[in-house]
C-alpha positions as semicolon CSV with decimal commas, in nm:
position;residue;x (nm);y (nm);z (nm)
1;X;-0,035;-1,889;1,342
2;X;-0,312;-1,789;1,055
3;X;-0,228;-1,792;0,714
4;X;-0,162;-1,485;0,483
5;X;-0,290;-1,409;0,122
6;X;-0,107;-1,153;-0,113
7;X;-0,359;-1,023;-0,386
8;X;-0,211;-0,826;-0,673
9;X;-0,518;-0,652;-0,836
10;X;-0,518;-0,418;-1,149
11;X;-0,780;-0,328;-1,405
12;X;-0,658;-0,621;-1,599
13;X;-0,559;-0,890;-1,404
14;X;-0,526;-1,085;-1,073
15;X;-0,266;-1,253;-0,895
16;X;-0,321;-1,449;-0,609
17;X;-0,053;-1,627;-0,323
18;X;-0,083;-1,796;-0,007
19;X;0,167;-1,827;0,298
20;X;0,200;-2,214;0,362
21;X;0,402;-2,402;0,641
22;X;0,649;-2,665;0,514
23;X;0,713;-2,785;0,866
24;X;1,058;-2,652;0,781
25;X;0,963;-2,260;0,689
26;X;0,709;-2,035;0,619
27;X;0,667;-2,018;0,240
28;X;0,441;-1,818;-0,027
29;X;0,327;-1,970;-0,284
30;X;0,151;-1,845;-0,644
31;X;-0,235;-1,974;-0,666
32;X;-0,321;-2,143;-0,986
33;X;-0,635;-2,032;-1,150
34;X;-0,791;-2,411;-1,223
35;X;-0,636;-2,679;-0,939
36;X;-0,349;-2,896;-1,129
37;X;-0,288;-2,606;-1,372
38;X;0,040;-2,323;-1,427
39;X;-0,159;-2,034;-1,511
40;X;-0,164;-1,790;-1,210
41;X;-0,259;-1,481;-1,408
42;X;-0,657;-1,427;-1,313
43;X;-0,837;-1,184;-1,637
44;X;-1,043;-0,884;-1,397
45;X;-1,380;-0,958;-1,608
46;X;-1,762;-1,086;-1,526
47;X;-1,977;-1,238;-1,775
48;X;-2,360;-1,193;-1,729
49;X;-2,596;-1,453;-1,878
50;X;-2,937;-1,320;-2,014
51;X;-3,116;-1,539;-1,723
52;X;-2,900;-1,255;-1,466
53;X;-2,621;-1,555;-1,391
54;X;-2,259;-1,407;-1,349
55;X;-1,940;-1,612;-1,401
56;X;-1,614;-1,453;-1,286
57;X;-1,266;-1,453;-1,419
58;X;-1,130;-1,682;-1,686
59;X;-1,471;-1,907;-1,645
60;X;-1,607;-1,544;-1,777
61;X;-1,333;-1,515;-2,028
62;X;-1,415;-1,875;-2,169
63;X;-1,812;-1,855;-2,144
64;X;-1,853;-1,528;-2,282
65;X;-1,687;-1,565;-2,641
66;X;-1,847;-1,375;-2,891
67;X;-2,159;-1,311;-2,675
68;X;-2,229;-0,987;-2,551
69;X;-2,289;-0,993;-2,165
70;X;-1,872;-0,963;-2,036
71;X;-1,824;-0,636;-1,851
72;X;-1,429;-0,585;-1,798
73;X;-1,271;-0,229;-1,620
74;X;-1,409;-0,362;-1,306
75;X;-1,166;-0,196;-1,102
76;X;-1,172;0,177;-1,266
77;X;-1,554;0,094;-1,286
78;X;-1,641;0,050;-0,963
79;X;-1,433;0,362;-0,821
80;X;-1,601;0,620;-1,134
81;X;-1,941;0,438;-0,897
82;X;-1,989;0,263;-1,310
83;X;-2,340;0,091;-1,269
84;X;-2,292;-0,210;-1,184
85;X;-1,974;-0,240;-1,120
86;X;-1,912;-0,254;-0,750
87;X;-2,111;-0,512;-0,712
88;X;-1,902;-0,733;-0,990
89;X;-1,604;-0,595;-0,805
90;X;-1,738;-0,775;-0,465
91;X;-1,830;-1,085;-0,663
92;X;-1,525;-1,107;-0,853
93;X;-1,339;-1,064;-0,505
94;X;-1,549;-1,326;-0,328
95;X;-1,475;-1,554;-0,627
96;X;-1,095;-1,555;-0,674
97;X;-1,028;-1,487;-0,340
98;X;-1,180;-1,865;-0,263
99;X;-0,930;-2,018;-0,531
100;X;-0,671;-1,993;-0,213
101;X;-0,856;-2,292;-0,063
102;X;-0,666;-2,448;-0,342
103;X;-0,367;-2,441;-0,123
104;X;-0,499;-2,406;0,200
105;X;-0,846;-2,379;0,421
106;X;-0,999;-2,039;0,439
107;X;-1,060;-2,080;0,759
108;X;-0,652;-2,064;0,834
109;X;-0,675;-1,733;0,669
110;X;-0,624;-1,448;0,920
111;X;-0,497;-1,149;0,726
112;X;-0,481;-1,021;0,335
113;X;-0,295;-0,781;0,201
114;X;-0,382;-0,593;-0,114
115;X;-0,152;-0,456;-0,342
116;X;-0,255;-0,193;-0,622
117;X;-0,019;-0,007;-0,872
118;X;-0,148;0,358;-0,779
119;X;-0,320;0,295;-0,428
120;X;-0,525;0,623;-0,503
121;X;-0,761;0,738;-0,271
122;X;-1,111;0,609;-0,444
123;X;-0,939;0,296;-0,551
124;X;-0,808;0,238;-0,197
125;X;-1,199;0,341;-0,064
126;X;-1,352;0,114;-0,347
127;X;-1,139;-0,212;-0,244
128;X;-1,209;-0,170;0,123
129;X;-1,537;-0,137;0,095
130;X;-1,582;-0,445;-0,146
131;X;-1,388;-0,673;0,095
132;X;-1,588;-0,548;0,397
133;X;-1,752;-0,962;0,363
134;X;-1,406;-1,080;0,515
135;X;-1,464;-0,864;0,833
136;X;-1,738;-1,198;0,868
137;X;-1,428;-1,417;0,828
138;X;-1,236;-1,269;1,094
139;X;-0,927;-1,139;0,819
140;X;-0,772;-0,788;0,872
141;X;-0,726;-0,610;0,514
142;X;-0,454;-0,354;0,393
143;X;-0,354;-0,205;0,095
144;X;-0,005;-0,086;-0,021
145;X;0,121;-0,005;-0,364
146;X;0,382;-0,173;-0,570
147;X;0,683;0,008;-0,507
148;X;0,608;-0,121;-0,139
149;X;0,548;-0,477;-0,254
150;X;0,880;-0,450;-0,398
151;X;1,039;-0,359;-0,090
152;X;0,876;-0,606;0,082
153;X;0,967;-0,891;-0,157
154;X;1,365;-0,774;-0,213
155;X;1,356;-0,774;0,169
156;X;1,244;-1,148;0,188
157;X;1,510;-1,269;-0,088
158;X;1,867;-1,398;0,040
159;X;2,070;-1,142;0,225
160;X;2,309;-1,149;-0,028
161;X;2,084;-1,017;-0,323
162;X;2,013;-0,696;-0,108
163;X;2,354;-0,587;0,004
164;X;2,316;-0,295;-0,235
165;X;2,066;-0,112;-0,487
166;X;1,788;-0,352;-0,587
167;X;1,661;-0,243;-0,939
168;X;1,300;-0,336;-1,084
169;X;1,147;-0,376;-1,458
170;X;0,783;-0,425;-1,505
171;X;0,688;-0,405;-1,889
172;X;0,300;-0,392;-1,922
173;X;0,387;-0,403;-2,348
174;X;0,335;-0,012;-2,377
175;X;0,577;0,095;-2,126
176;X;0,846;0,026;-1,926
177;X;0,831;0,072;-1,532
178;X;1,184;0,060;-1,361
179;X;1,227;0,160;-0,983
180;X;1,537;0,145;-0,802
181;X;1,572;0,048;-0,419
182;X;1,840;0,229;-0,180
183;X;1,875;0,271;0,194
184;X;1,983;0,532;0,334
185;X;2,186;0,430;0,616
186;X;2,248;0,794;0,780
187;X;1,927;0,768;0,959
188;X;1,799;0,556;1,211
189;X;1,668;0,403;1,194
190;X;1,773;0,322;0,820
191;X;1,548;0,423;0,533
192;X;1,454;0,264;0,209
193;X;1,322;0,443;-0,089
194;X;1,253;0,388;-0,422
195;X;1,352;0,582;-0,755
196;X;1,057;0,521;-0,977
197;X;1,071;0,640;-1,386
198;X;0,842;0,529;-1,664
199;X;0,956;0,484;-2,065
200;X;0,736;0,431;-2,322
201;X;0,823;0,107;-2,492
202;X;0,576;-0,025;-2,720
203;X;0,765;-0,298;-2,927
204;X;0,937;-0,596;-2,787
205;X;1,252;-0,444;-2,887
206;X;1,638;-0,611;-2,704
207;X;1,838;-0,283;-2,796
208;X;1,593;-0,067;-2,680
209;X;1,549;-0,195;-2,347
210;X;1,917;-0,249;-2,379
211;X;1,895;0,172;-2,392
212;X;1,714;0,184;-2,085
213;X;1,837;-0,041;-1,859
214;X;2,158;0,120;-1,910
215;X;2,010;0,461;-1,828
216;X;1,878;0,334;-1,503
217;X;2,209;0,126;-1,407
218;X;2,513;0,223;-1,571
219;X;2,589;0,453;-1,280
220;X;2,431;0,237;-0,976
221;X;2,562;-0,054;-0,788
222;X;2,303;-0,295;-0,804
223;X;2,286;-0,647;-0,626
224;X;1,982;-0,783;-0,792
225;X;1,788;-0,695;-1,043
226;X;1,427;-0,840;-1,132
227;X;1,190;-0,847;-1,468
228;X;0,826;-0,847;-1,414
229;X;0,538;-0,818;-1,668
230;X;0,386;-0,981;-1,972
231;X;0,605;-0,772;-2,206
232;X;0,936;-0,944;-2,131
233;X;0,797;-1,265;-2,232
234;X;0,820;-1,450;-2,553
235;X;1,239;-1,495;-2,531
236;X;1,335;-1,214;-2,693
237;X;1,572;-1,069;-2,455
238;X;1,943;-1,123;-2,543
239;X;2,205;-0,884;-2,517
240;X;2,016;-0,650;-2,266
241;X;1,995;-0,963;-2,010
242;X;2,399;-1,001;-2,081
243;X;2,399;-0,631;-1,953
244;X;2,179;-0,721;-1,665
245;X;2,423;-0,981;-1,596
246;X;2,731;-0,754;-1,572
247;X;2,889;-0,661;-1,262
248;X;2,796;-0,972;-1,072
249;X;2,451;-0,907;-1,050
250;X;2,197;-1,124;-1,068
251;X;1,863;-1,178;-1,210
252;X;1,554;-1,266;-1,192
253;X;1,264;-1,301;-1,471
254;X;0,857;-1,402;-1,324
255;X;0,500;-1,188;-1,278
256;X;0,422;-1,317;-0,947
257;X;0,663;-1,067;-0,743
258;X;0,412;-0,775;-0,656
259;X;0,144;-1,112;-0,548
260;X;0,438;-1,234;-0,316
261;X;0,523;-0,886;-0,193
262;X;0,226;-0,830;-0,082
263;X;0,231;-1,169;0,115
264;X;0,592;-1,117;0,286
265;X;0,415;-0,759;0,398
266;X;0,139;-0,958;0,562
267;X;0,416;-1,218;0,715
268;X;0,617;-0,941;0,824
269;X;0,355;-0,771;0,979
270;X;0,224;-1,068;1,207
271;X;0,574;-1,193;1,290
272;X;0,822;-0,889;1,207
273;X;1,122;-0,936;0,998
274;X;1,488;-0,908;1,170
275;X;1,624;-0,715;0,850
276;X;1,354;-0,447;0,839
277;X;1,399;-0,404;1,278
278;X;1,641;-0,143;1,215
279;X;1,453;-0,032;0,842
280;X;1,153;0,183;0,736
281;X;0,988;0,164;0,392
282;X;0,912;0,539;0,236
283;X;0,701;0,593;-0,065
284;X;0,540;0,857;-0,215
285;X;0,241;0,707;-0,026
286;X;0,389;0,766;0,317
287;X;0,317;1,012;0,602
288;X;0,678;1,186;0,610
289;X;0,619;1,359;0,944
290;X;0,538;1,286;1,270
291;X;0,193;1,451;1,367
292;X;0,099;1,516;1,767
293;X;-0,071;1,809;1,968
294;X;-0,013;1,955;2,314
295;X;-0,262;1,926;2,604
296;X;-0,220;1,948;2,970
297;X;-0,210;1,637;3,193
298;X;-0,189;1,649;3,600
299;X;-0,088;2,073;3,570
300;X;0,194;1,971;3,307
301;X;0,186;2,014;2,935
302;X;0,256;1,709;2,755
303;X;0,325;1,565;2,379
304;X;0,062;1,321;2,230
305;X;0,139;1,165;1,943
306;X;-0,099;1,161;1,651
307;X;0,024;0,995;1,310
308;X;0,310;0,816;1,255
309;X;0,596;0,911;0,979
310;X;0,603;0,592;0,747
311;X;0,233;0,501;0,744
312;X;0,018;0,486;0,429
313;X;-0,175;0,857;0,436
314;X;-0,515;0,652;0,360
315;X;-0,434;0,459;0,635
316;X;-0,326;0,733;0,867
317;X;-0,580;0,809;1,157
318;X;-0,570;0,899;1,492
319;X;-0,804;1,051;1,794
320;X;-0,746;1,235;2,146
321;X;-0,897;1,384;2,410
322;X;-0,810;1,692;2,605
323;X;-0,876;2,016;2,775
324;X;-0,905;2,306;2,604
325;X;-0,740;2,628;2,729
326;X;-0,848;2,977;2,753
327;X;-0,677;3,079;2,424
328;X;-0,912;2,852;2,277
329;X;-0,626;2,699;2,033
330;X;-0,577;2,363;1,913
331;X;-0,193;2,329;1,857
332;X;-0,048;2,055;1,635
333;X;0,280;1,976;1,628
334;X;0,494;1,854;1,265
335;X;0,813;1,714;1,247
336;X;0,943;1,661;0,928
337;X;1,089;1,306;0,969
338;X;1,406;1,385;0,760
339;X;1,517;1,674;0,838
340;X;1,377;1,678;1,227
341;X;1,239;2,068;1,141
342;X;0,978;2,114;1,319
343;X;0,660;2,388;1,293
344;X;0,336;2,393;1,486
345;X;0,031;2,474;1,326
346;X;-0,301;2,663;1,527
347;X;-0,642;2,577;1,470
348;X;-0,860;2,839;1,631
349;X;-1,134;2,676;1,851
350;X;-1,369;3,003;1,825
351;X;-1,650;2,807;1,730
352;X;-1,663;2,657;2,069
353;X;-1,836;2,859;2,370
354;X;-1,584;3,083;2,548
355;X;-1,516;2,959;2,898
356;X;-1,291;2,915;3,154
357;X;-0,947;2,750;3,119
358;X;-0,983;2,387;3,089
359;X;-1,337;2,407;3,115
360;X;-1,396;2,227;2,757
361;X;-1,340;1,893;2,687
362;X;-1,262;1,845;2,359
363;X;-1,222;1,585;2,093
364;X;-0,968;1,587;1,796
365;X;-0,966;1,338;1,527
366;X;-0,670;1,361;1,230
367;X;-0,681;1,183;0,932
368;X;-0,492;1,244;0,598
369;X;-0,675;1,364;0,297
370;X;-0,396;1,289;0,045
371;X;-0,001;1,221;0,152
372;X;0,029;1,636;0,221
373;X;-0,298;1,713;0,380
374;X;-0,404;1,681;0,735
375;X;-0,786;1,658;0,781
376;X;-0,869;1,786;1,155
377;X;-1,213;1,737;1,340
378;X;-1,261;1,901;1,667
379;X;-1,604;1,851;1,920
380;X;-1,700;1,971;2,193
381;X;-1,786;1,765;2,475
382;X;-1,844;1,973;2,731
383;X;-1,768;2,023;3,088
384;X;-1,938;1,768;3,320
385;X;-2,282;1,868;3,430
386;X;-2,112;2,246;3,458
387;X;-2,076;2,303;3,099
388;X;-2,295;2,115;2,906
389;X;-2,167;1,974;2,532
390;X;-2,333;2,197;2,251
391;X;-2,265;1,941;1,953
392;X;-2,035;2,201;1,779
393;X;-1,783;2,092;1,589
394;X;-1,515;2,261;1,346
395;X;-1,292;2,118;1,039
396;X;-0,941;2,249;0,940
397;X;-0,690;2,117;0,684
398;X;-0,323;2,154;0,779
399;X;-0,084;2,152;0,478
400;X;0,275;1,959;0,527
């Protein structure tokens, strides 16, 4: 059974845990950044010494000082294509991502998960394509946002602490992040969402967190609640934490939660999770349909299914091959996965040459250009040694 590596990664910072066998239990635990040390927070920055050698990460923080050379925004950087900067991205990557040996052998590694705040599509293509080095390694990749993180961390924590809403804080010292976890339990299988809001909050202030923790909770009933974020350290939380308090429910203060999240979502995808058997995670990331087409299979017409409702829509993809008819239409089929509606969508094949039913083979690929937008790619492969394949091809975007 490989190991699994959460990586929380912002413009900023780094976080870094490992999954770890006790003998007893799985368990995750938080990286340090120096072996024998407590500081887990990594700073996203590259120094570059005038003879062209790069340190990475608080070694970059420490050796740089007042010397020009450190290059921070790494991140941001490398998806704008900032000269430069995805290659410090890789480095940095390749760097930290070696600190795990801390805990346990690379070479136990099997799988990573990423987590990002905004998984937006260039970040998403920017990360994948700097970790393409651990396709060498034999480790499988994905990326998922923080609200999903959440869910997958709340969803690892005693039964108890998720018997009803789970709330969220993250304070990054300017603002104020809060999202709130429900399932719906009308549905099945069951569904979990979550709220998300954003406050500005620039000072370290008790009363007016106080302010919006009661906005968010006063009418919710709320199990658990957790603080994450630089901002709610230093001690200064007092009566808003008696207000957390209230109600039985408990909390939880730390910055490693999005790391561990994203660790559980690894664990849970290798080995599956009994609670989340019955449970699917939506986001504003997620496919919210069910995507398929209709082709003809031994004289009857059947249902192939596409792209699944719940996935990630950058990690949404899916191919086919089938017959095309007379009509020369490509018909895709969308069911909302809420409300069940369902509508079907017809890409004309014009493009291809007109011939008899079923005489075209075709191919259809379907990918998602954002969480709303189906991407389509049809090609024609011909019929046999009858109908030779042209090399046309066609795009269409289907909006959901």
């Amino acid at each position: 059974m490989g190991r699994v590596i959460g990586y929380d990664l912002t413009d900023m910072t780094a976080q870094i845990s490992v999954s770890i066998n006790t003998g007893r239990a799985e368990e995750v635990q938080s990286v340090p950044v120096f072996a024998g040390s407590e500081k887990y927070v990594i700073p996203v920055a590259a120094y570059i010494a005038e003879n062209g050698t790069v340190c990475y990460g608080e070694e970059a923080i420490q050796t740089a000082g007042e010397k020009s050379g450190l290059v921070t925004s790494l991140l941001y950087g490398a998806a704008e294509d900032r000269e430069g900067c995805r290659e410090l991205l890789e480095g940095f990557l390749k760097k930290t991502i070696h600190l795990a040996s801390l805990i346990t052998p690379l070479s136990e590694v099997e799988r990573m998960v990423v987590t990002l705040p905004e998984p937006e599509e260039k970040l998403v293509k920017t990360v994948s394509e700097a970790l393409e080095f651990l396709k060498e390694e034999h480790i499988s990749v994905r990326i998922i946002g923080y609200a999903e993180s959440f869910f997958y961390y709340a969803m690892n924590q005693d039964e108890f602490l998720t018997r009803n809403k789970i709330a969220l804080f993250d304070h990054d010292g300017s603002r104020v992040h809060s999202m709130l976890l429900s399932t719906r339990t009308d549905t099945r299988p069951h569904v979990s969402m979550v709220e998300e809001r954003t406050f500005d909050m620039s000072l370290r202030d008790d009363y007016s967190f106080l302010s919006i923790a009661r906005t968010v909770l006063d009418s919710e009933i709320v199990s658990s609640v957790y603080l994450s974020g630089e901002g709610f350290e230093g001690g200064w939380l007092k009566e808003s934490v008696s207000y957390l308090c209230e109600r039985k429910r408990r909390v939880f203060q730390g910055r490693n939660l999005y790391t561990k999240g994203a660790c559980y979502a690894g664990i849970d995808d290798r080995d599956g999770n009994p609670l989340l058997e019955s449970c699917r995670f939506f986001d504003d990331d997620k496919l919210g349909s069910n995507i398929g087409v209709y082709m003809i299979k031994d004289g009857q017409e059947i249902y192939h299914p596409l792209l699944n409702a719940g996935v990630n829509w950058y990690e949404a993809n899916g191919e086919t091959e089938f017959m095309l008819g007379e009509d020369q239409e490509i018909r895709i089929r969308v069911e909302n996965y809420f409300t069940k509606d369902i509508r079907y969508s017809v890409i004309r094949a014009d493009a291809f040459p007109k011939r008899p039913d079923r005489c075209t083979r075709m191919r259809l690929k379907v990918s998602m250009k954002d969480a709303s937008t189906i991407h389509c790619e049809a090609f024609d492969l011909g019929f046999g040694e009858i109908f030779r394949a042209t090399g046309d091809s066609l795009e269409a975007e289907i909006y959901i």
